[in-house]
Structure formats: C-alpha cells, structure tokens
mmCIF file of C-alpha atoms in Angstrom:
data_model
loop_
_atom_site.group_PDB
_atom_site.id
_atom_site.type_symbol
_atom_site.label_atom_id
_atom_site.label_comp_id
_atom_site.label_asym_id
_atom_site.label_seq_id
_atom_site.Cartn_x
_atom_site.Cartn_y
_atom_site.Cartn_z
ATOM 1 C CA MET A 1 96.165 43.487 200.871
ATOM 2 C CA LYS A 2 93.122 44.294 198.761
ATOM 3 C CA ILE A 3 93.406 42.598 195.374
ATOM 4 C CA LEU A 4 91.365 42.934 192.184
ATOM 5 C CA TYR A 5 91.079 39.758 190.074
ATOM 6 C CA LEU A 6 90.219 39.722 186.359
ATOM 7 C CA GLU A 7 89.497 36.561 184.366
ATOM 8 C CA THR A 8 88.523 37.042 180.720
ATOM 9 C CA SER A 9 90.030 34.033 178.960
ATOM 10 C CA SER A 10 86.720 32.250 178.305
ATOM 11 C CA LYS A 11 82.975 32.816 177.885
ATOM 12 C CA ASN A 12 82.955 33.674 181.592
ATOM 13 C CA CYS A 13 83.695 37.353 182.165
ATOM 14 C CA SER A 14 84.694 37.259 185.820
ATOM 15 C CA VAL A 15 85.791 39.849 188.394
ATOM 16 C CA ALA A 16 86.529 39.335 192.095
ATOM 17 C CA ILE A 17 87.994 41.289 194.997
ATOM 18 C CA SER A 18 89.680 39.899 198.096
ATOM 19 C CA ASP A 19 91.224 41.260 201.257
ATOM 20 C CA ASP A 20 94.132 38.836 201.516
ATOM 21 C CA GLU A 21 92.465 35.383 201.427
ATOM 22 C CA LYS A 22 88.999 36.687 202.324
ATOM 23 C CA LEU A 23 86.817 36.919 199.224
ATOM 24 C CA LEU A 24 84.798 40.144 199.380
ATOM 25 C CA CYS A 25 82.840 40.073 196.139
ATOM 26 C CA VAL A 26 82.458 38.155 192.852
ATOM 27 C CA CYS A 27 80.745 39.395 189.716
ATOM 28 C CA GLU A 28 80.669 37.133 186.660
ATOM 29 C CA GLU A 29 78.545 36.015 183.740
ATOM 30 C CA VAL A 30 78.909 33.266 181.164
ATOM 31 C CA SER A 31 77.914 34.449 177.702
ATOM 32 C CA GLU A 32 78.096 32.634 174.374
ATOM 33 C CA ASN A 33 78.889 35.990 172.771
ATOM 34 C CA TYR A 34 82.044 36.745 174.782
ATOM 35 C CA LYS A 35 80.908 40.032 176.365
ATOM 36 C CA GLN A 36 84.209 41.010 177.992
ATOM 37 C CA SER A 37 84.594 44.230 176.022
ATOM 38 C CA GLU A 38 81.197 45.553 177.100
ATOM 39 C CA SER A 39 80.925 43.969 180.561
ATOM 40 C CA LEU A 40 84.352 43.962 182.196
ATOM 41 C CA HIS A 41 84.490 47.527 183.487
ATOM 42 C CA SER A 42 80.875 47.418 184.654
ATOM 43 C CA PHE A 43 81.671 44.236 186.575
ATOM 44 C CA VAL A 44 84.690 45.948 188.175
ATOM 45 C CA GLU A 45 82.461 48.828 189.291
ATOM 46 C CA TRP A 46 79.840 46.454 190.679
ATOM 47 C CA ALA A 47 82.463 44.343 192.485
ATOM 48 C CA LEU A 48 83.968 47.444 194.101
ATOM 49 C CA GLU A 49 80.518 48.555 195.170
ATOM 50 C CA GLY A 50 79.763 45.106 196.602
ATOM 51 C CA ALA A 51 83.059 45.093 198.473
ATOM 52 C CA GLU A 52 82.414 48.658 199.695
ATOM 53 C CA LEU A 53 85.725 49.846 198.259
ATOM 54 C CA SER A 54 86.899 52.441 195.768
ATOM 55 C CA ILE A 55 89.396 51.667 193.021
ATOM 56 C CA LYS A 56 92.002 53.639 194.988
ATOM 57 C CA ASP A 57 91.807 50.997 197.746
ATOM 58 C CA ILE A 58 93.092 48.284 195.400
ATOM 59 C CA GLU A 59 96.735 47.359 196.111
ATOM 60 C CA ALA A 60 97.391 44.759 193.382
ATOM 61 C CA VAL A 61 95.753 43.308 190.279
ATOM 62 C CA CYS A 62 95.742 39.602 189.443
ATOM 63 C CA LEU A 63 94.982 38.545 185.879
ATOM 64 C CA GLY A 64 94.026 35.105 184.625
ATOM 65 C CA LYS A 65 96.627 35.103 181.854
ATOM 66 C CA GLY A 66 95.230 32.292 179.717
ATOM 67 C CA PRO A 67 95.355 30.217 177.657
ATOM 68 C CA GLY A 68 91.986 30.852 176.071
ATOM 69 C CA SER A 69 90.207 33.346 173.850
ATOM 70 C CA TYR A 70 92.706 35.596 172.089
ATOM 71 C CA THR A 71 90.376 38.601 172.133
ATOM 72 C CA GLY A 72 89.290 37.999 175.708
ATOM 73 C CA LEU A 73 92.899 37.791 176.879
ATOM 74 C CA ARG A 74 93.795 41.021 175.069
ATOM 75 C CA ILE A 75 90.919 42.833 176.754
ATOM 76 C CA GLY A 76 91.817 41.496 180.210
ATOM 77 C CA ALA A 77 95.508 42.310 179.827
ATOM 78 C CA ALA A 78 94.844 45.843 178.607
ATOM 79 C CA SER A 79 92.496 46.503 181.534
ATOM 80 C CA ALA A 80 94.864 44.995 184.103
ATOM 81 C CA LYS A 81 97.780 47.052 182.793
ATOM 82 C CA GLY A 82 95.641 50.179 182.842
ATOM 83 C CA PHE A 83 94.700 49.707 186.484
ATOM 84 C CA CYS A 84 98.293 48.929 187.471
ATOM 85 C CA TYR A 85 99.726 51.927 185.639
ATOM 86 C CA GLY A 86 97.051 54.283 186.928
ATOM 87 C CA LEU A 87 97.301 53.151 190.541
ATOM 88 C CA ASP A 88 101.040 52.352 190.524
ATOM 89 C CA ILE A 89 100.420 48.847 191.887
ATOM 90 C CA PRO A 90 101.863 45.438 190.969
ATOM 91 C CA LEU A 91 100.475 43.006 188.391
ATOM 92 C CA ILE A 92 100.250 39.290 189.137
ATOM 93 C CA ALA A 93 99.455 36.767 186.384
ATOM 94 C CA VAL A 94 98.130 33.249 187.015
ATOM 95 C CA ASN A 95 97.509 30.436 184.532
ATOM 96 C CA SER A 96 93.748 30.397 183.940
ATOM 97 C CA LEU A 97 93.629 26.595 184.193
ATOM 98 C CA GLU A 98 94.781 26.924 187.826
ATOM 99 C CA SER A 99 91.406 28.410 188.746
ATOM 100 C CA MET A 100 89.505 25.493 187.188
ATOM 101 C CA LYS A 101 91.076 22.866 189.451
ATOM 102 C CA GLU A 102 90.386 24.651 192.758
ATOM 103 C CA PRO A 103 86.733 23.589 193.362
ATOM 104 C CA PHE A 104 87.661 19.910 192.945
ATOM 105 C CA LEU A 105 90.734 19.598 195.148
ATOM 106 C CA GLY A 106 90.210 17.265 198.095
ATOM 107 C CA GLN A 107 87.090 15.748 196.495
ATOM 108 C CA ASN A 108 88.469 12.186 196.283
ATOM 109 C CA TYR A 109 89.898 12.579 192.787
ATOM 110 C CA ASP A 110 93.435 11.443 192.029
ATOM 111 C CA LEU A 111 93.734 13.987 189.248
ATOM 112 C CA VAL A 112 91.974 17.104 187.971
ATOM 113 C CA ILE A 113 92.346 17.808 184.256
ATOM 114 C CA PRO A 114 91.114 21.199 182.998
ATOM 115 C CA LEU A 115 90.170 21.086 179.313
ATOM 116 C CA VAL A 116 89.529 24.373 177.498
ATOM 117 C CA ASP A 117 88.020 24.078 174.026
ATOM 118 C CA ALA A 118 90.468 25.251 171.369
ATOM 119 C CA ARG A 119 88.229 24.269 168.415
ATOM 120 C CA ARG A 120 87.960 21.087 166.391
ATOM 121 C CA MET A 121 89.409 18.275 168.536
ATOM 122 C CA GLU A 122 92.020 20.471 170.189
ATOM 123 C CA VAL A 123 92.015 21.579 173.819
ATOM 124 C CA TYR A 124 94.237 23.510 176.177
ATOM 125 C CA ALA A 125 94.974 21.058 178.956
ATOM 126 C CA ALA A 126 97.003 20.520 182.108
ATOM 127 C CA VAL A 127 97.007 17.821 184.777
ATOM 128 C CA TYR A 128 96.954 18.536 188.514
ATOM 129 C CA ASP A 129 97.180 16.356 191.606
ATOM 130 C CA GLY A 130 93.656 16.038 193.012
ATOM 131 C CA ILE A 131 94.805 16.493 196.619
ATOM 132 C CA THR A 132 97.667 18.974 196.616
ATOM 133 C CA GLY A 133 96.867 20.812 193.380
ATOM 134 C CA GLU A 134 100.465 20.320 192.229
ATOM 135 C CA GLU A 135 100.944 20.619 188.474
ATOM 136 C CA LEU A 136 101.889 17.181 187.092
ATOM 137 C CA VAL A 137 101.671 17.912 183.360
ATOM 138 C CA THR A 138 102.299 21.443 182.150
ATOM 139 C CA THR A 139 99.768 23.334 180.065
ATOM 140 C CA GLU A 140 99.739 22.361 176.408
ATOM 141 C CA ALA A 141 97.630 22.542 173.272
ATOM 142 C CA LYS A 142 96.558 18.939 172.748
ATOM 143 C CA VAL A 143 94.644 17.211 169.961
ATOM 144 C CA LEU A 144 92.359 14.661 171.598
ATOM 145 C CA ASP A 145 92.137 11.052 170.424
ATOM 146 C CA GLU A 146 91.304 7.720 172.047
ATOM 147 C CA HIS A 147 94.854 7.443 173.389
ATOM 148 C CA SER A 148 94.916 10.847 175.115
ATOM 149 C CA PHE A 149 95.628 10.605 178.869
ATOM 150 C CA GLU A 150 95.564 6.794 178.638
ATOM 151 C CA GLU A 151 98.380 6.693 181.215
ATOM 152 C CA PHE A 152 95.712 7.760 183.742
ATOM 153 C CA LYS A 153 93.121 5.071 182.893
ATOM 154 C CA ASP A 154 93.488 3.491 186.348
ATOM 155 C CA LYS A 155 93.116 6.824 188.147
ATOM 156 C CA LYS A 156 89.980 8.539 189.422
ATOM 157 C CA VAL A 157 89.936 11.642 187.232
ATOM 158 C CA MET A 158 87.796 14.785 187.034
ATOM 159 C CA CYS A 159 87.871 16.435 183.603
ATOM 160 C CA VAL A 160 86.517 19.992 183.755
ATOM 161 C CA GLY A 161 85.859 22.760 181.262
ATOM 162 C CA ASP A 162 84.042 23.336 177.993
ATOM 163 C CA GLY A 163 86.477 20.923 176.335
ATOM 164 C CA ALA A 164 85.180 18.094 178.537
ATOM 165 C CA LYS A 165 82.154 17.556 176.292
ATOM 166 C CA LYS A 166 84.165 16.311 173.311
ATOM 167 C CA ALA A 167 86.635 14.601 175.658
ATOM 168 C CA LYS A 168 83.814 12.534 177.144
ATOM 169 C CA GLU A 169 82.964 11.166 173.714
ATOM 170 C CA ILE A 170 86.471 9.976 172.882
ATOM 171 C CA LEU A 171 88.666 9.445 175.960
ATOM 172 C CA GLN A 172 89.125 5.891 177.232
ATOM 173 C CA LEU A 173 89.073 6.727 180.943
ATOM 174 C CA PRO A 174 86.658 4.361 182.736
ATOM 175 C CA MET A 175 87.086 6.056 186.139
ATOM 176 C CA ALA A 176 86.706 9.626 184.888
ATOM 177 C CA ASP A 177 83.947 12.147 185.617
ATOM 178 C CA PHE A 178 83.266 15.065 183.291
ATOM 179 C CA ASN A 179 81.969 18.543 184.147
ATOM 180 C CA GLU A 180 81.648 20.791 181.109
ATOM 181 C CA GLU A 181 79.959 23.650 182.999
ATOM 182 C CA ILE A 182 83.203 24.868 184.607
ATOM 183 C CA TYR A 183 84.964 27.969 183.282
ATOM 184 C CA PRO A 184 87.981 29.877 184.610
ATOM 185 C CA SER A 185 86.764 32.129 187.437
ATOM 186 C CA ALA A 186 88.370 35.103 189.180
ATOM 187 C CA GLN A 187 87.246 33.864 192.611
ATOM 188 C CA TYR A 188 89.597 30.865 192.372
ATOM 189 C CA LEU A 189 92.717 32.921 191.613
ATOM 190 C CA VAL A 190 93.121 34.035 195.228
ATOM 191 C CA LYS A 191 95.313 31.221 196.589
ATOM 192 C CA LYS A 192 97.840 31.253 193.758
ATOM 193 C CA SER A 193 97.888 35.044 193.684
ATOM 194 C CA LEU A 194 98.780 35.274 197.383
ATOM 195 C CA GLU A 195 101.612 32.783 196.846
ATOM 196 C CA LYS A 196 103.010 34.971 194.075
ATOM 197 C CA ILE A 197 102.709 38.125 196.185
ATOM 198 C CA LYS A 198 104.565 36.422 199.040
ATOM 199 C CA ASN A 199 107.375 35.534 196.619
ATOM 200 C CA LYS A 200 107.261 38.982 194.963
ATOM 201 C CA ASP A 201 106.575 37.223 191.661
ATOM 202 C CA PHE A 202 105.258 40.258 189.792
ATOM 203 C CA GLU A 203 104.995 40.914 186.062
ATOM 204 C CA ASP A 204 106.800 43.624 184.132
ATOM 205 C CA ILE A 205 103.756 45.668 183.218
ATOM 206 C CA ALA A 206 105.336 47.243 180.125
ATOM 207 C CA TYR A 207 106.309 43.921 178.556
ATOM 208 C CA PHE A 208 103.663 41.532 179.884
ATOM 209 C CA GLU A 209 101.800 39.467 177.296
ATOM 210 C CA PRO A 210 99.016 36.955 177.986
ATOM 211 C CA PHE A 211 99.693 33.221 177.735
ATOM 212 C CA TYR A 212 98.294 32.634 174.259
ATOM 213 C CA LEU A 213 99.953 29.202 173.865
ATOM 214 C CA LYS A 214 99.110 29.269 170.156
ATOM 215 C CA GLU A 215 99.642 32.011 167.628
ATOM 216 C CA PHE A 216 96.551 33.917 166.570
ATOM 217 C CA HIS A 217 95.493 33.090 163.026
ATOM 218 C CA GLY A 218 93.221 35.771 161.660
ATOM 219 C CA VAL A 219 91.608 35.917 158.247
ATOM 220 C CA LYS A 220 94.077 37.184 155.712
ATOM 221 C CA LYS A 221 92.856 39.946 153.485
ATOM 222 C CA LYS A 222 93.292 39.437 149.778
ATOM 223 C CA LYS A 223 95.672 41.831 148.148
ATOM 224 C CA SER A 224 93.902 44.072 145.687
ATOM 225 C CA GLU A 225 95.030 43.671 142.113
ATOM 226 C CA GLU A 226 97.059 46.518 140.735
#
C-alpha cells in the first residue's frame, strides 16, 4: 500500500511517502516562521516526484494529529481530509509524539520522553519505553518544575524535542540526555500507521479533529462602544 504522510504540528513541515514499510521519499524543512501554509502542497508534489508516483497512486493518508501548533494542525488536517475525500481513501491519524521516539528506540535508553514546547514552562509530553516503544505515560500538557519526572531519576532517559531546552535547565534527572533538535517527522509515522491499517483503525473523515490537547486561546477583539 502506497501511503502519504503529513506532519505539520511543529516548525518542521514534513511530508513522506512509503510503499508499505519501505520509505520512498521524504521532504521536510524546519522553519522558525511555520511555513506549512505555503510549503505543504509543494512538498507533497516534490515527494510524489521523488517517489515516481502520481497522487492517484496514493492509497491512504496518515496525519500526525498533534499535539502542537494549532494553526499547523489545522492546515495538516484540512489537507489530509482533502486528499482523502478527493481520492476516496482512508485517513489514519497518529500522535505526533510517536514519531519523535522512533530514532531513539534500542539506543540503550530506558525511556524516551518527547517534549514539545507549549510556551512558558509548559510542554506537551509523553513517556515511552526505550526498547519496545510502548507508551508508559499518556500525552499530557505539563508545567515543568524541578519535581517533574523525578520518578525516573534512576533511569537512563532521552528527552527530545524543542521543549528539551528548558527541561534541561530545570529537571533533576542525572542520567538524562537532551536533544532539542528533534521535531515530529513524517518519515517516522510509518510503523504506527501500518499497525493502524492492519487493525482497520481509520478516522471518520467528516468528523475528525486534530489532537489539540489544549483549547486555542486567541486574542479577543474589544467590542466597539455603541
């Protein structure tokens, strides 16, 4: 099955294509300006070209559903739904933090903890087994302090993501490593996506919403005086 992967929850606008587990092409770019709206469809075109496929060859779409940037998730979800409607193919959604653990599994860490910056001292976080990848602590919005994750102070831990920078300054984890250069990436959605396809765990395209985790708080406009 030829699958298109979209990951737009962070500063990394990321597109990949696989034929079952074989990765055919990846196209991604990290930008401080969150360029998903202007880059996503170009990246899809380039990935298809690199994979030597047309959009009509795609048999399913997998979306990194968040948590992360509200605007980025809206853009990714709208695009994924559009492809699925237009091609009459299924939509799969995978927690974006799942993709962040993949490069570190089997690397002699007891735990992998993705940390996505959610502003101030808050992060989106989950905890995964460093060998099996099993989720040990479900995804949550967490305010970091010196007691955060202290139950893992005797474990060899890899903290990854743009939230790892502030975590490094405050967490009391003597055996932890920190990698703040890791962002959710479409290329690491393949394994989980294939599991969901095998189990026919598809989304209802009409009603699907990204995993925002927190409500969006925009700037309220002042009411004009009458």
